[in-house]
Short mmCIF file of C-alpha atoms in Angstrom, two decimals:
data_model
loop_
_atom_site.label_atom_id
_atom_site.label_comp_id
_atom_site.label_asym_id
_atom_site.label_seq_id
_atom_site.Cartn_x
_atom_site.Cartn_y
_atom_site.Cartn_z
CA ALA A 1 -51.14 -66.57 -66.27
CA GLN A 2 -50.97 -67.47 -62.60
CA SER A 3 -52.94 -65.66 -59.77
CA VAL A 4 -53.45 -66.20 -56.07
CA THR A 5 -56.16 -65.59 -53.44
CA GLN A 6 -55.64 -65.34 -50.04
CA LEU A 7 -59.12 -65.48 -48.18
CA GLY A 8 -59.32 -63.44 -45.38
CA SER A 9 -56.60 -60.16 -45.13
CA HIS A 10 -56.99 -60.43 -41.47
CA VAL A 11 -57.06 -63.63 -39.14
CA SER A 12 -57.13 -63.55 -35.26
CA VAL A 13 -56.30 -66.27 -33.06
CA SER A 14 -55.49 -66.91 -29.29
CA GLU A 15 -52.18 -68.32 -28.39
CA GLY A 16 -52.48 -72.04 -28.65
CA ALA A 17 -55.15 -72.24 -31.28
CA LEU A 18 -55.01 -73.67 -34.42
CA VAL A 19 -53.80 -71.47 -37.23
CA LEU A 20 -55.54 -71.76 -41.16
CA LEU A 21 -54.58 -69.37 -43.50
CA ARG A 22 -55.96 -69.99 -47.01
CA CYS A 23 -54.79 -69.95 -50.30
CA ASN A 24 -56.23 -70.46 -53.76
CA TYR A 25 -54.40 -70.51 -57.13
CA SER A 26 -54.58 -70.58 -60.54
CA SER A 27 -52.03 -72.12 -62.89
CA SER A 28 -51.47 -72.69 -66.40
CA VAL A 29 -48.72 -75.35 -65.50
CA PRO A 30 -48.28 -77.48 -62.69
CA PRO A 31 -47.18 -75.29 -59.93
CA TYR A 32 -44.71 -74.38 -57.63
CA LEU A 33 -45.97 -73.03 -54.56
CA PHE A 34 -44.80 -71.06 -51.33
CA TRP A 35 -45.91 -69.31 -48.29
CA TYR A 36 -43.64 -66.73 -46.95
CA VAL A 37 -43.67 -64.69 -43.75
CA GLN A 38 -43.00 -61.08 -43.25
CA TYR A 39 -42.38 -59.79 -40.06
CA PRO A 40 -42.56 -55.85 -39.34
CA ASN A 41 -40.07 -53.33 -41.48
CA GLN A 42 -38.40 -56.69 -42.52
CA GLY A 43 -38.21 -58.62 -46.19
CA LEU A 44 -39.67 -61.91 -46.67
CA GLN A 45 -38.53 -65.43 -45.61
CA LEU A 46 -39.54 -68.61 -46.59
CA LEU A 47 -41.73 -70.93 -44.61
CA LEU A 48 -42.39 -73.92 -47.05
CA LYS A 49 -42.49 -74.56 -50.68
CA TYR A 50 -44.43 -77.18 -52.87
CA THR A 51 -42.40 -78.49 -56.08
CA SER A 52 -44.60 -81.24 -57.02
CA ALA A 53 -43.16 -84.06 -54.84
CA ALA A 54 -45.20 -85.11 -51.22
CA THR A 55 -48.50 -83.09 -50.95
CA LEU A 56 -48.21 -82.26 -47.48
CA VAL A 57 -45.04 -80.07 -47.13
CA LYS A 58 -43.59 -79.02 -43.46
CA GLY A 59 -41.98 -75.91 -43.13
CA ILE A 60 -40.24 -74.18 -40.34
CA ASN A 61 -41.42 -73.06 -37.05
CA GLY A 62 -44.14 -75.82 -36.91
CA PHE A 63 -45.78 -74.68 -40.05
CA GLU A 64 -47.06 -77.31 -42.74
CA ALA A 65 -49.01 -76.76 -46.15
CA GLU A 66 -51.18 -79.36 -48.07
CA PHE A 67 -51.55 -79.10 -51.86
CA LYS A 68 -55.00 -80.06 -53.12
CA LYS A 69 -54.99 -80.15 -56.86
CA SER A 70 -58.64 -80.88 -57.08
CA GLU A 71 -59.60 -77.96 -54.98
CA THR A 72 -56.70 -75.93 -56.63
CA SER A 73 -55.76 -75.03 -52.69
CA PHE A 74 -52.47 -74.69 -50.79
CA HIS A 75 -53.61 -73.94 -47.67
CA LEU A 76 -50.88 -73.00 -44.62
CA THR A 77 -51.72 -74.58 -40.75
CA LYS A 78 -49.95 -74.86 -37.70
CA PRO A 79 -51.23 -76.51 -34.87
CA SER A 80 -50.75 -74.53 -32.00
CA ALA A 81 -50.04 -70.79 -32.38
CA HIS A 82 -47.26 -68.88 -30.74
CA MET A 83 -47.08 -64.88 -30.33
CA SER A 84 -44.04 -65.29 -32.25
CA ASP A 85 -46.07 -65.94 -35.21
CA ALA A 86 -47.51 -62.68 -35.46
CA ALA A 87 -46.68 -61.64 -38.88
CA GLU A 88 -48.01 -60.88 -42.48
CA TYR A 89 -48.03 -64.20 -44.71
CA PHE A 90 -48.02 -64.40 -48.19
CA CYS A 91 -48.82 -67.14 -50.59
CA ALA A 92 -46.90 -67.36 -54.02
CA VAL A 93 -47.03 -69.28 -57.29
CA LEU A 94 -44.09 -69.56 -59.36
CA GLY A 95 -44.30 -68.60 -63.27
CA GLY A 96 -43.58 -70.45 -65.84
CA GLY A 97 -42.79 -69.94 -69.38
CA SER A 98 -39.32 -68.09 -69.88
CA ASN A 99 -39.30 -65.92 -66.54
CA TYR A 100 -39.46 -67.13 -63.34
CA LYS A 101 -41.33 -64.56 -61.61
CA LEU A 102 -43.38 -64.98 -58.08
CA THR A 103 -46.93 -63.98 -58.36
CA PHE A 104 -48.03 -63.38 -54.42
CA GLY A 105 -51.44 -62.96 -53.03
CA LYS A 106 -52.27 -59.72 -51.27
CA GLY A 107 -51.44 -61.48 -47.69
CA THR A 108 -52.84 -62.36 -44.68
CA LEU A 109 -51.93 -60.81 -41.17
CA LEU A 110 -51.95 -62.78 -38.51
CA THR A 111 -52.72 -61.76 -35.10
CA VAL A 112 -52.09 -64.26 -31.82
CA ASN A 113 -53.61 -63.02 -28.82
CA PRO A 114 -52.80 -63.66 -25.04
CA GLU B 1 -29.49 -66.45 -43.12
CA THR B 2 -30.31 -65.49 -46.96
CA GLY B 3 -26.75 -63.60 -47.57
CA VAL B 4 -28.72 -60.81 -49.62
CA THR B 5 -28.35 -57.29 -48.96
CA GLN B 6 -29.50 -54.31 -50.32
CA SER B 7 -29.19 -50.25 -50.07
CA PRO B 8 -30.38 -48.03 -48.55
CA THR B 9 -32.64 -49.39 -45.88
CA HIS B 10 -34.77 -46.18 -46.39
CA LEU B 11 -34.79 -43.09 -48.71
CA ILE B 12 -37.16 -40.06 -49.33
CA LYS B 13 -37.08 -38.43 -52.78
CA THR B 14 -39.24 -35.82 -54.49
CA ARG B 15 -41.56 -36.14 -57.37
CA GLY B 16 -39.62 -35.88 -60.40
CA GLN B 17 -36.26 -37.08 -59.08
CA GLN B 18 -34.10 -40.05 -59.86
CA VAL B 19 -33.26 -43.13 -57.65
CA THR B 20 -30.83 -46.17 -57.72
CA LEU B 21 -31.19 -48.94 -55.46
CA ARG B 22 -28.91 -51.73 -54.96
CA CYS B 23 -28.88 -55.33 -54.09
CA SER B 24 -25.86 -57.85 -53.35
CA SER B 25 -27.03 -61.50 -54.23
CA GLN B 26 -25.92 -64.41 -52.27
CA SER B 27 -22.60 -65.65 -54.16
CA GLY B 28 -23.01 -67.73 -57.20
CA HIS B 29 -26.41 -66.89 -57.49
CA ASN B 30 -26.94 -65.79 -61.22
CA THR B 31 -30.78 -64.54 -61.41
CA VAL B 32 -31.96 -61.59 -59.31
CA SER B 33 -35.94 -60.52 -59.39
CA TRP B 34 -36.89 -56.98 -58.28
CA TYR B 35 -40.50 -56.51 -56.79
CA GLN B 36 -42.63 -53.76 -55.61
CA GLN B 37 -44.57 -53.85 -52.22
CA ALA B 38 -46.91 -50.93 -51.92
CA LEU B 39 -48.61 -50.76 -48.36
CA GLY B 40 -50.99 -53.23 -47.33
CA GLN B 41 -50.42 -55.34 -50.89
CA GLY B 42 -48.33 -58.19 -51.97
CA PRO B 43 -45.07 -57.96 -53.89
CA GLN B 44 -45.52 -57.37 -57.58
CA PHE B 45 -42.90 -58.44 -60.06
CA ILE B 46 -40.85 -55.57 -61.83
CA PHE B 47 -38.27 -57.33 -63.78
CA GLN B 48 -35.50 -60.28 -63.78
CA TYR B 49 -32.03 -60.40 -64.80
CA TYR B 50 -29.93 -63.31 -65.84
CA ARG B 51 -26.12 -63.30 -66.17
CA GLU B 52 -26.55 -59.19 -66.90
CA GLU B 53 -29.63 -59.62 -69.03
CA GLU B 54 -33.32 -58.43 -68.76
CA ASN B 55 -35.02 -61.90 -68.71
CA GLY B 56 -38.81 -60.68 -68.40
CA ARG B 57 -40.71 -57.61 -67.06
CA GLY B 58 -43.55 -57.00 -65.10
CA ASN B 59 -46.47 -54.50 -65.69
CA PHE B 60 -43.77 -51.77 -65.04
CA PRO B 61 -43.37 -48.57 -67.21
CA PRO B 62 -39.63 -48.06 -68.90
CA ARG B 63 -38.49 -45.59 -66.58
CA PHE B 64 -38.04 -48.60 -64.31
CA SER B 65 -34.71 -50.16 -65.31
CA GLY B 66 -31.95 -52.46 -63.73
CA LEU B 67 -28.36 -53.65 -63.96
CA GLN B 68 -26.82 -56.83 -63.10
CA PHE B 69 -23.05 -56.94 -62.39
CA PRO B 70 -20.64 -60.09 -62.61
CA ASN B 71 -20.01 -59.55 -59.05
CA TYR B 72 -23.55 -60.70 -58.21
CA SER B 73 -24.93 -57.36 -57.39
CA SER B 74 -27.64 -55.27 -59.29
CA GLU B 75 -29.41 -52.07 -59.40
CA LEU B 76 -33.11 -50.99 -59.95
CA ASN B 77 -33.09 -47.43 -61.16
CA VAL B 78 -36.58 -45.22 -61.25
CA ASN B 79 -36.54 -41.85 -63.33
CA ALA B 80 -39.46 -39.37 -63.01
CA LEU B 81 -40.42 -40.51 -59.49
CA GLU B 82 -43.98 -40.38 -58.70
CA LEU B 83 -46.13 -40.57 -55.60
CA ASP B 84 -47.22 -43.84 -56.62
CA ASP B 85 -43.78 -45.03 -56.49
CA SER B 86 -43.70 -44.91 -52.90
CA ALA B 87 -43.16 -48.54 -51.55
CA LEU B 88 -40.76 -51.42 -50.03
CA TYR B 89 -38.47 -52.37 -53.06
CA LEU B 90 -37.38 -56.17 -52.68
CA CYS B 91 -34.95 -58.04 -54.54
CA ALA B 92 -34.28 -61.81 -54.67
CA SER B 93 -31.92 -64.10 -55.72
CA SER B 94 -31.87 -67.31 -57.14
CA LEU B 95 -29.10 -70.11 -57.61
CA VAL B 96 -29.88 -70.77 -61.38
CA LEU B 97 -32.69 -69.60 -63.69
CA GLY B 98 -35.73 -71.30 -63.05
CA GLY B 99 -34.75 -72.29 -59.47
CA GLU B 100 -37.74 -72.61 -57.57
CA THR B 101 -36.46 -71.11 -54.51
CA GLN B 102 -36.00 -67.25 -54.20
CA TYR B 103 -34.09 -65.26 -51.57
CA PHE B 104 -35.07 -61.89 -50.83
CA GLY B 105 -33.36 -58.97 -48.69
CA PRO B 106 -34.67 -56.86 -46.34
CA GLY B 107 -35.71 -54.50 -48.87
CA THR B 108 -35.33 -50.66 -49.69
CA ARG B 109 -38.37 -48.28 -48.28
CA LEU B 110 -38.86 -45.64 -50.37
CA LEU B 111 -40.87 -42.71 -49.82
CA VAL B 112 -41.73 -40.13 -52.70
CA LEU B 113 -42.56 -36.29 -51.11
#
């Protein structure tokens, strides 16, 4: 069975500072991993995905994530936070077997202070 | 642009009633999944449909049911609504079964009183 743990339900950074959102996963099969962003009162938008190619994955809006198998981690980073990055971020793992469900973490709320 | 739409955007029901939520997938996407997102939580998988057949269910009771139609639309039906059913309901479509990218709609926010 797959599971995802997001460390820190709330992260606060200053505008221009480094953003680091942590995600650890558990998977019985080689994982496909995702980061989604959710703005208030909206659905989920895909930021980036890891599908067993390059371990450093670049996404939209300047975000990137690195897959580290030895640490079972897939942390999301952005060198310089912008006010528009304030949102809820979800890490997810795609299940194997006969159905392809996404298992999500509980989310991390990112606030960006001016 | 994901191309996935959901209706209605908001809905208020009372306990014991029934509700139908609708989703229109991107054209050509033959797989649709439904998720429930309670306040302050991550989305939880309800079930998945592939070519109009259920292809997996999460830990939800049978009063949650679904349908998928040939025109890439789908429905989520919930009978005997309970207060805990209040949540944002998201549908997500993917091009093929096992396609690694699921495209999410904006969701329907359901409030059960």
